[in-house]
PDB file of C-alpha atoms in Angstrom:
ATOM      1  CA  UNK A1053     -14.615 -20.886   7.667  1.00  0.00           C
ATOM      2  CA  UNK A1054     -10.938 -19.845   7.920  1.00  0.00           C
ATOM      3  CA  UNK A1055     -10.160 -17.341  10.631  1.00  0.00           C
ATOM      4  CA  UNK A1056      -7.889 -14.629  10.413  1.00  0.00           C
ATOM      5  CA  UNK A1057      -5.973 -13.173  13.490  1.00  0.00           C
ATOM      6  CA  UNK A1058      -4.093  -9.771  13.237  1.00  0.00           C
ATOM      7  CA  UNK A1059      -1.681  -8.422  15.657  1.00  0.00           C
ATOM      8  CA  UNK A1060      -1.499  -5.813  17.003  1.00  0.00           C
ATOM      9  CA  UNK A1061      -4.589  -4.288  16.940  1.00  0.00           C
ATOM     10  CA  UNK A1062      -2.947  -0.543  17.131  1.00  0.00           C
ATOM     11  CA  UNK A1063       0.362   0.246  16.672  1.00  0.00           C
ATOM     12  CA  UNK A1064       2.062   3.546  17.885  1.00  0.00           C
ATOM     13  CA  UNK A1065       5.087   4.445  15.767  1.00  0.00           C
ATOM     14  CA  UNK A1066       7.373   7.413  14.509  1.00  0.00           C
ATOM     15  CA  UNK A1067       8.385   8.448  11.133  1.00  0.00           C
ATOM     16  CA  UNK A1068      11.462   6.375  10.014  1.00  0.00           C
ATOM     17  CA  UNK A1069      10.209   3.383  12.352  1.00  0.00           C
ATOM     18  CA  UNK A1070      10.442  -0.142  10.847  1.00  0.00           C
ATOM     19  CA  UNK A1071       7.121  -1.884  11.796  1.00  0.00           C
ATOM     20  CA  UNK A1072       5.868  -5.347  11.318  1.00  0.00           C
ATOM     21  CA  UNK A1073       2.338  -6.492  11.490  1.00  0.00           C
ATOM     22  CA  UNK A1074       1.322 -10.225  11.782  1.00  0.00           C
ATOM     23  CA  UNK A1075      -1.627 -12.298  10.435  1.00  0.00           C
ATOM     24  CA  UNK A1076      -2.251 -15.926  11.510  1.00  0.00           C
ATOM     25  CA  UNK A1077      -4.807 -18.114   9.707  1.00  0.00           C
ATOM     26  CA  UNK A1078      -6.768 -20.871  11.343  1.00  0.00           C
ATOM     27  CA  UNK A1079      -5.467 -23.244   8.759  1.00  0.00           C
ATOM     28  CA  UNK A1080      -3.073 -23.582   6.229  1.00  0.00           C
ATOM     29  CA  UNK A1081      -3.756 -21.008   3.023  1.00  0.00           C
ATOM     30  CA  UNK A1082      -0.560 -21.629   1.208  1.00  0.00           C
ATOM     31  CA  UNK A1083       0.374 -18.215   0.093  1.00  0.00           C
ATOM     32  CA  UNK A1084      -3.197 -17.355  -0.748  1.00  0.00           C
ATOM     33  CA  UNK A1085      -2.875 -13.858   1.273  1.00  0.00           C
ATOM     34  CA  UNK A1086      -3.308 -10.222   0.410  1.00  0.00           C
ATOM     35  CA  UNK A1087      -2.629  -7.002   2.266  1.00  0.00           C
ATOM     36  CA  UNK A1088      -4.476  -3.787   2.080  1.00  0.00           C
ATOM     37  CA  UNK A1089      -4.178  -0.268   3.333  1.00  0.00           C
ATOM     38  CA  UNK A1090      -7.263   1.896   4.198  1.00  0.00           C
ATOM     39  CA  UNK A1091      -7.447   5.515   5.207  1.00  0.00           C
ATOM     40  CA  UNK A1092     -10.508   7.139   6.533  1.00  0.00           C
ATOM     41  CA  UNK A1093     -13.279   7.667   4.344  1.00  0.00           C
ATOM     42  CA  UNK A1094     -11.461   5.647   1.496  1.00  0.00           C
ATOM     43  CA  UNK A1095     -11.831   2.106  -0.145  1.00  0.00           C
ATOM     44  CA  UNK A1096      -8.987   0.134   0.792  1.00  0.00           C
ATOM     45  CA  UNK A1097      -5.841  -0.424  -1.455  1.00  0.00           C
ATOM     46  CA  UNK A1098      -4.164  -3.475  -2.303  1.00  0.00           C
ATOM     47  CA  UNK A1099      -0.598  -3.167  -1.207  1.00  0.00           C
ATOM     48  CA  UNK A1100       0.457  -7.307  -1.466  1.00  0.00           C
ATOM     49  CA  UNK A1101      -0.692 -10.169  -3.279  1.00  0.00           C
ATOM     50  CA  UNK A1102      -0.176 -13.730  -2.910  1.00  0.00           C
ATOM     51  CA  UNK A1103       1.958 -13.168   0.290  1.00  0.00           C
ATOM     52  CA  UNK A1104       4.799 -11.416  -1.185  1.00  0.00           C
ATOM     53  CA  UNK A1105       4.060  -9.705  -4.421  1.00  0.00           C
ATOM     54  CA  UNK A1106       4.211  -6.082  -4.669  1.00  0.00           C
ATOM     55  CA  UNK A1107       1.070  -4.736  -6.441  1.00  0.00           C
ATOM     56  CA  UNK A1108       2.125  -2.349  -9.183  1.00  0.00           C
ATOM     57  CA  UNK A1109       2.566   1.368  -8.103  1.00  0.00           C
ATOM     58  CA  UNK A1110       3.088   0.509  -4.406  1.00  0.00           C
ATOM     59  CA  UNK A1111       6.227   1.558  -2.656  1.00  0.00           C
ATOM     60  CA  UNK A1112       9.148  -0.755  -2.081  1.00  0.00           C
ATOM     61  CA  UNK A1113       8.981   0.164   1.593  1.00  0.00           C
ATOM     62  CA  UNK A1114       6.286  -2.450   2.078  1.00  0.00           C
ATOM     63  CA  UNK A1115       7.219  -6.047   2.085  1.00  0.00           C
ATOM     64  CA  UNK A1116       5.176  -9.411   2.629  1.00  0.00           C
ATOM     65  CA  UNK A1117       6.474 -12.765   3.780  1.00  0.00           C
ATOM     66  CA  UNK A1118       5.086 -16.000   4.822  1.00  0.00           C
ATOM     67  CA  UNK A1119       3.087 -18.918   3.634  1.00  0.00           C
ATOM     68  CA  UNK A1120       0.935 -21.677   5.273  1.00  0.00           C
ATOM     69  CA  UNK A1121      -0.534 -20.147   8.466  1.00  0.00           C
ATOM     70  CA  UNK A1122       1.734 -17.170   9.587  1.00  0.00           C
ATOM     71  CA  UNK A1123       2.326 -13.810   7.610  1.00  0.00           C
ATOM     72  CA  UNK A1124       4.127 -10.493   7.997  1.00  0.00           C
ATOM     73  CA  UNK A1125       3.729  -7.139   6.515  1.00  0.00           C
ATOM     74  CA  UNK A1126       6.564  -4.800   7.057  1.00  0.00           C
ATOM     75  CA  UNK A1127       7.080  -1.335   6.451  1.00  0.00           C
ATOM     76  CA  UNK A1128      10.563  -0.495   6.154  1.00  0.00           C
ATOM     77  CA  UNK A1129      10.809   3.093   7.138  1.00  0.00           C
ATOM     78  CA  UNK A1130       7.443   4.470   8.123  1.00  0.00           C
ATOM     79  CA  UNK A1131       6.570   7.614   6.073  1.00  0.00           C
ATOM     80  CA  UNK A1132       3.404  10.298   6.986  1.00  0.00           C
ATOM     81  CA  UNK A1133       1.537   8.806   4.317  1.00  0.00           C
ATOM     82  CA  UNK A1134       1.774   5.357   5.871  1.00  0.00           C
ATOM     83  CA  UNK A1135      -0.278   6.044   8.847  1.00  0.00           C
ATOM     84  CA  UNK A1136      -3.609   3.989   8.291  1.00  0.00           C
ATOM     85  CA  UNK A1137      -5.210   0.877   8.972  1.00  0.00           C
ATOM     86  CA  UNK A1138      -3.991  -2.286   7.687  1.00  0.00           C
ATOM     87  CA  UNK A1139      -5.778  -5.664   6.610  1.00  0.00           C
ATOM     88  CA  UNK A1140      -4.827  -8.950   5.583  1.00  0.00           C
ATOM     89  CA  UNK A1141      -7.065 -11.235   3.758  1.00  0.00           C
ATOM     90  CA  UNK A1142      -7.221 -14.974   2.697  1.00  0.00           C
ATOM     91  CA  UNK A1143      -8.441 -16.224  -0.497  1.00  0.00           C
ATOM     92  CA  UNK A1144      -7.510 -19.693  -0.108  1.00  0.00           C
ATOM     93  CA  UNK A1145     -11.113 -20.795  -1.175  1.00  0.00           C
ATOM     94  CA  UNK A1146     -14.067 -19.209  -2.482  1.00  0.00           C
ATOM     95  CA  UNK A1147     -14.800 -18.043   0.827  1.00  0.00           C
ATOM     96  CA  UNK A1148     -12.739 -15.048   1.691  1.00  0.00           C
ATOM     97  CA  UNK A1149     -12.060 -13.568   5.221  1.00  0.00           C
ATOM     98  CA  UNK A1150     -10.287 -10.284   6.392  1.00  0.00           C
ATOM     99  CA  UNK A1151      -8.256  -9.871   9.498  1.00  0.00           C
ATOM    100  CA  UNK A1152      -9.530  -7.547  12.064  1.00  0.00           C
ATOM    101  CA  UNK A1153      -7.303  -4.669  11.069  1.00  0.00           C
ATOM    102  CA  UNK A1154      -4.171  -2.978  12.470  1.00  0.00           C
ATOM    103  CA  UNK A1155      -4.284   0.781  13.051  1.00  0.00           C
ATOM    104  CA  UNK A1156      -0.924   2.391  12.670  1.00  0.00           C
ATOM    105  CA  UNK A1157      -0.848   5.435  14.290  1.00  0.00           C
ATOM    106  CA  UNK A1158       1.846   8.251  15.474  1.00  0.00           C
TER     107      UNK A1158
ATOM    108  CA  UNK B1328     -11.422   0.911 -14.182  1.00  0.00           C
ATOM    109  CA  UNK B1329     -14.462   2.267 -12.514  1.00  0.00           C
ATOM    110  CA  UNK B1330     -16.833   0.566 -10.108  1.00  0.00           C
ATOM    111  CA  UNK B1331     -19.930   2.881  -9.029  1.00  0.00           C
ATOM    112  CA  UNK B1332     -22.433   1.477  -6.328  1.00  0.00           C
ATOM    113  CA  UNK B1333     -25.893   2.400  -5.759  1.00  0.00           C
ATOM    114  CA  UNK B1334     -29.223   1.527  -4.167  1.00  0.00           C
ATOM    115  CA  UNK B1335     -28.035   2.210  -0.645  1.00  0.00           C
ATOM    116  CA  UNK B1336     -30.426   3.906   1.833  1.00  0.00           C
ATOM    117  CA  UNK B1337     -32.313   3.774   5.224  1.00  0.00           C
ATOM    118  CA  UNK B1338     -34.592   0.619   5.425  1.00  0.00           C
ATOM    119  CA  UNK B1339     -36.462  -0.863   8.433  1.00  0.00           C
ATOM    120  CA  UNK B1340     -35.648  -4.122  10.066  1.00  0.00           C
ATOM    121  CA  UNK B1341     -36.892  -7.079   8.232  1.00  0.00           C
ATOM    122  CA  UNK B1342     -36.826  -4.894   4.938  1.00  0.00           C
ATOM    123  CA  UNK B1343     -35.165  -5.568   1.645  1.00  0.00           C
ATOM    124  CA  UNK B1344     -32.932  -3.474  -0.760  1.00  0.00           C
ATOM    125  CA  UNK B1345     -31.132  -4.141  -3.670  1.00  0.00           C
ATOM    126  CA  UNK B1346     -27.506  -2.721  -4.497  1.00  0.00           C
ATOM    127  CA  UNK B1347     -26.132  -2.165  -7.922  1.00  0.00           C
ATOM    128  CA  UNK B1348     -22.478  -1.732  -8.852  1.00  0.00           C
ATOM    129  CA  UNK B1349     -21.969  -0.301 -12.657  1.00  0.00           C
ATOM    130  CA  UNK B1350     -18.563  -1.068 -13.903  1.00  0.00           C
ATOM    131  CA  UNK B1351     -16.574   0.423 -16.630  1.00  0.00           C
ATOM    132  CA  UNK B1352     -13.033   0.536 -17.931  1.00  0.00           C
ATOM    133  CA  UNK B1353     -12.551  -3.590 -18.106  1.00  0.00           C
ATOM    134  CA  UNK B1354     -13.838  -6.499 -19.463  1.00  0.00           C
ATOM    135  CA  UNK B1355     -16.490  -7.245 -16.606  1.00  0.00           C
ATOM    136  CA  UNK B1356     -17.421 -10.735 -17.924  1.00  0.00           C
ATOM    137  CA  UNK B1357     -13.899 -12.027 -17.500  1.00  0.00           C
ATOM    138  CA  UNK B1358     -13.508 -11.326 -13.427  1.00  0.00           C
ATOM    139  CA  UNK B1359     -14.842 -12.667 -10.728  1.00  0.00           C
ATOM    140  CA  UNK B1360     -16.464 -10.215  -8.366  1.00  0.00           C
ATOM    141  CA  UNK B1361     -17.136  -9.554  -4.495  1.00  0.00           C
ATOM    142  CA  UNK B1362     -19.146  -7.460  -2.123  1.00  0.00           C
ATOM    143  CA  UNK B1363     -17.547  -6.337   0.942  1.00  0.00           C
ATOM    144  CA  UNK B1364     -19.036  -4.427   3.719  1.00  0.00           C
ATOM    145  CA  UNK B1365     -17.686  -2.152   6.850  1.00  0.00           C
ATOM    146  CA  UNK B1366     -19.852  -1.179   9.473  1.00  0.00           C
ATOM    147  CA  UNK B1367     -19.143   2.271  10.977  1.00  0.00           C
ATOM    148  CA  UNK B1368     -16.017   2.274  12.878  1.00  0.00           C
ATOM    149  CA  UNK B1369     -15.584  -1.415  12.008  1.00  0.00           C
ATOM    150  CA  UNK B1370     -13.037  -3.728  10.194  1.00  0.00           C
ATOM    151  CA  UNK B1371     -13.744  -5.143   6.728  1.00  0.00           C
ATOM    152  CA  UNK B1372     -15.971  -8.139   6.111  1.00  0.00           C
ATOM    153  CA  UNK B1373     -16.214 -10.140   2.953  1.00  0.00           C
ATOM    154  CA  UNK B1374     -19.886 -10.630   1.875  1.00  0.00           C
ATOM    155  CA  UNK B1375     -20.317 -12.679  -1.180  1.00  0.00           C
ATOM    156  CA  UNK B1376     -18.093 -13.660  -4.401  1.00  0.00           C
ATOM    157  CA  UNK B1377     -19.576 -14.579  -7.861  1.00  0.00           C
ATOM    158  CA  UNK B1378     -17.525 -16.463 -10.741  1.00  0.00           C
ATOM    159  CA  UNK B1379     -17.431 -14.985 -14.161  1.00  0.00           C
ATOM    160  CA  UNK B1380     -20.298 -17.197 -15.582  1.00  0.00           C
ATOM    161  CA  UNK B1381     -22.298 -17.147 -12.285  1.00  0.00           C
ATOM    162  CA  UNK B1382     -21.506 -20.633 -11.872  1.00  0.00           C
ATOM    163  CA  UNK B1383     -20.309 -20.360  -8.214  1.00  0.00           C
ATOM    164  CA  UNK B1384     -21.667 -17.967  -5.451  1.00  0.00           C
ATOM    165  CA  UNK B1385     -20.409 -18.039  -1.907  1.00  0.00           C
ATOM    166  CA  UNK B1386     -21.561 -16.027   1.044  1.00  0.00           C
ATOM    167  CA  UNK B1387     -20.343 -15.280   4.462  1.00  0.00           C
ATOM    168  CA  UNK B1388     -22.018 -17.224   7.114  1.00  0.00           C
ATOM    169  CA  UNK B1389     -23.482 -13.984   8.429  1.00  0.00           C
ATOM    170  CA  UNK B1390     -25.728 -13.352   5.571  1.00  0.00           C
ATOM    171  CA  UNK B1391     -26.089 -16.755   3.919  1.00  0.00           C
ATOM    172  CA  UNK B1392     -29.670 -17.380   3.182  1.00  0.00           C
ATOM    173  CA  UNK B1393     -30.573 -13.895   3.220  1.00  0.00           C
ATOM    174  CA  UNK B1394     -28.525 -12.272   0.577  1.00  0.00           C
ATOM    175  CA  UNK B1395     -28.251 -13.292  -2.897  1.00  0.00           C
ATOM    176  CA  UNK B1396     -25.240 -12.033  -5.460  1.00  0.00           C
ATOM    177  CA  UNK B1397     -25.940 -11.806  -9.238  1.00  0.00           C
ATOM    178  CA  UNK B1398     -24.290 -10.298 -12.059  1.00  0.00           C
ATOM    179  CA  UNK B1399     -25.432  -9.265 -15.561  1.00  0.00           C
ATOM    180  CA  UNK B1400     -22.227  -9.420 -17.978  1.00  0.00           C
ATOM    181  CA  UNK B1401     -24.495  -7.748 -20.860  1.00  0.00           C
ATOM    182  CA  UNK B1402     -24.593  -4.680 -18.722  1.00  0.00           C
ATOM    183  CA  UNK B1403     -21.563  -4.930 -16.784  1.00  0.00           C
ATOM    184  CA  UNK B1404     -23.217  -4.734 -13.647  1.00  0.00           C
ATOM    185  CA  UNK B1405     -23.210  -6.576 -10.266  1.00  0.00           C
ATOM    186  CA  UNK B1406     -25.929  -6.922  -7.850  1.00  0.00           C
ATOM    187  CA  UNK B1407     -26.793  -7.785  -4.229  1.00  0.00           C
ATOM    188  CA  UNK B1408     -30.202  -8.532  -2.921  1.00  0.00           C
ATOM    189  CA  UNK B1409     -30.336  -8.264   0.715  1.00  0.00           C
ATOM    190  CA  UNK B1410     -33.597  -9.512   2.271  1.00  0.00           C
ATOM    191  CA  UNK B1411     -34.497  -9.785   6.032  1.00  0.00           C
ATOM    192  CA  UNK B1412     -32.119  -6.962   6.983  1.00  0.00           C
ATOM    193  CA  UNK B1413     -31.006  -6.429  10.513  1.00  0.00           C
ATOM    194  CA  UNK B1414     -29.433  -3.991  12.259  1.00  0.00           C
ATOM    195  CA  UNK B1415     -26.181  -5.530  12.150  1.00  0.00           C
ATOM    196  CA  UNK B1416     -26.183  -5.302   8.288  1.00  0.00           C
ATOM    197  CA  UNK B1417     -25.850  -1.564   8.849  1.00  0.00           C
ATOM    198  CA  UNK B1418     -22.411  -0.882   7.033  1.00  0.00           C
ATOM    199  CA  UNK B1419     -20.781   0.885   3.709  1.00  0.00           C
ATOM    200  CA  UNK B1420     -21.098  -1.898   0.982  1.00  0.00           C
ATOM    201  CA  UNK B1421     -18.333  -2.066  -1.597  1.00  0.00           C
ATOM    202  CA  UNK B1422     -18.351  -3.579  -4.797  1.00  0.00           C
ATOM    203  CA  UNK B1423     -14.790  -5.235  -5.589  1.00  0.00           C
ATOM    204  CA  UNK B1424     -13.202  -6.674  -8.399  1.00  0.00           C
ATOM    205  CA  UNK B1425     -10.816  -9.727  -7.786  1.00  0.00           C
ATOM    206  CA  UNK B1426     -10.391 -13.266  -9.045  1.00  0.00           C
ATOM    207  CA  UNK B1427      -7.836 -13.687  -5.841  1.00  0.00           C
ATOM    208  CA  UNK B1428      -6.949 -10.462  -4.353  1.00  0.00           C
ATOM    209  CA  UNK B1429      -8.880  -7.485  -4.795  1.00  0.00           C
ATOM    210  CA  UNK B1430      -7.367  -5.005  -6.932  1.00  0.00           C
ATOM    211  CA  UNK B1431     -10.219  -2.391  -7.433  1.00  0.00           C
ATOM    212  CA  UNK B1432     -12.967  -1.217  -5.097  1.00  0.00           C
ATOM    213  CA  UNK B1433     -16.015   1.320  -5.370  1.00  0.00           C
ATOM    214  CA  UNK B1434     -16.383   3.956  -2.901  1.00  0.00           C
ATOM    215  CA  UNK B1435     -19.171   2.212  -1.554  1.00  0.00           C
ATOM    216  CA  UNK B1436     -22.965   2.724  -0.576  1.00  0.00           C
ATOM    217  CA  UNK B1437     -24.206   2.950   2.816  1.00  0.00           C
ATOM    218  CA  UNK B1438     -26.952   0.807   4.208  1.00  0.00           C
ATOM    219  CA  UNK B1439     -28.825   1.747   7.234  1.00  0.00           C
ATOM    220  CA  UNK B1440     -31.050  -0.651   9.038  1.00  0.00           C
ATOM    221  CA  UNK B1441     -32.966   1.347  11.495  1.00  0.00           C
ATOM    222  CA  UNK B1442     -36.538   1.707  12.745  1.00  0.00           C
TER     223      UNK B1442
END
């Protein structure tokens, strides 16, 4: 199974900060990677698909990049609504895997 | 698009439960579907995937041999049969639409495995 490792697990930041979250795959997944945002008690929300494609309606503050085994999610200027937990997910095969999550807190 | 899970509840270790997901607002038969779970206070864990015609099903190693995914395209519904349940299966189970990335999620149904 493909393992996904996210870092950091927790990130402390302030409004206006630029933040970067990293996701590493245990083997190449080409660009078959998605990023999700989840708030407490809610279902996850798709932000980015195919590594760098912004889902419709998602703020341009969010940017995804990478290919192969290393990927990043960057939030250009953190807003109060962005404090949440972020997950990466690979879908290179019919077996999917999520990263462990990154909690972005104040 | 709506995905509404049901069937969760309290079950004893070793017991069984069948989750259902009723869908609407899209052509169910043309989308691959998933189940994803989240244990209390923990991260997301992908559980299972099924293709449009049920021709391919895949499972996380943690549930393989105990869980079975199925679908009824005529009823626009997705199912998860869970057998030999363990305490570590306690989680909110989400029904999720996605051929690749998951673009729509249900609100989840809580399964608690405890004596």
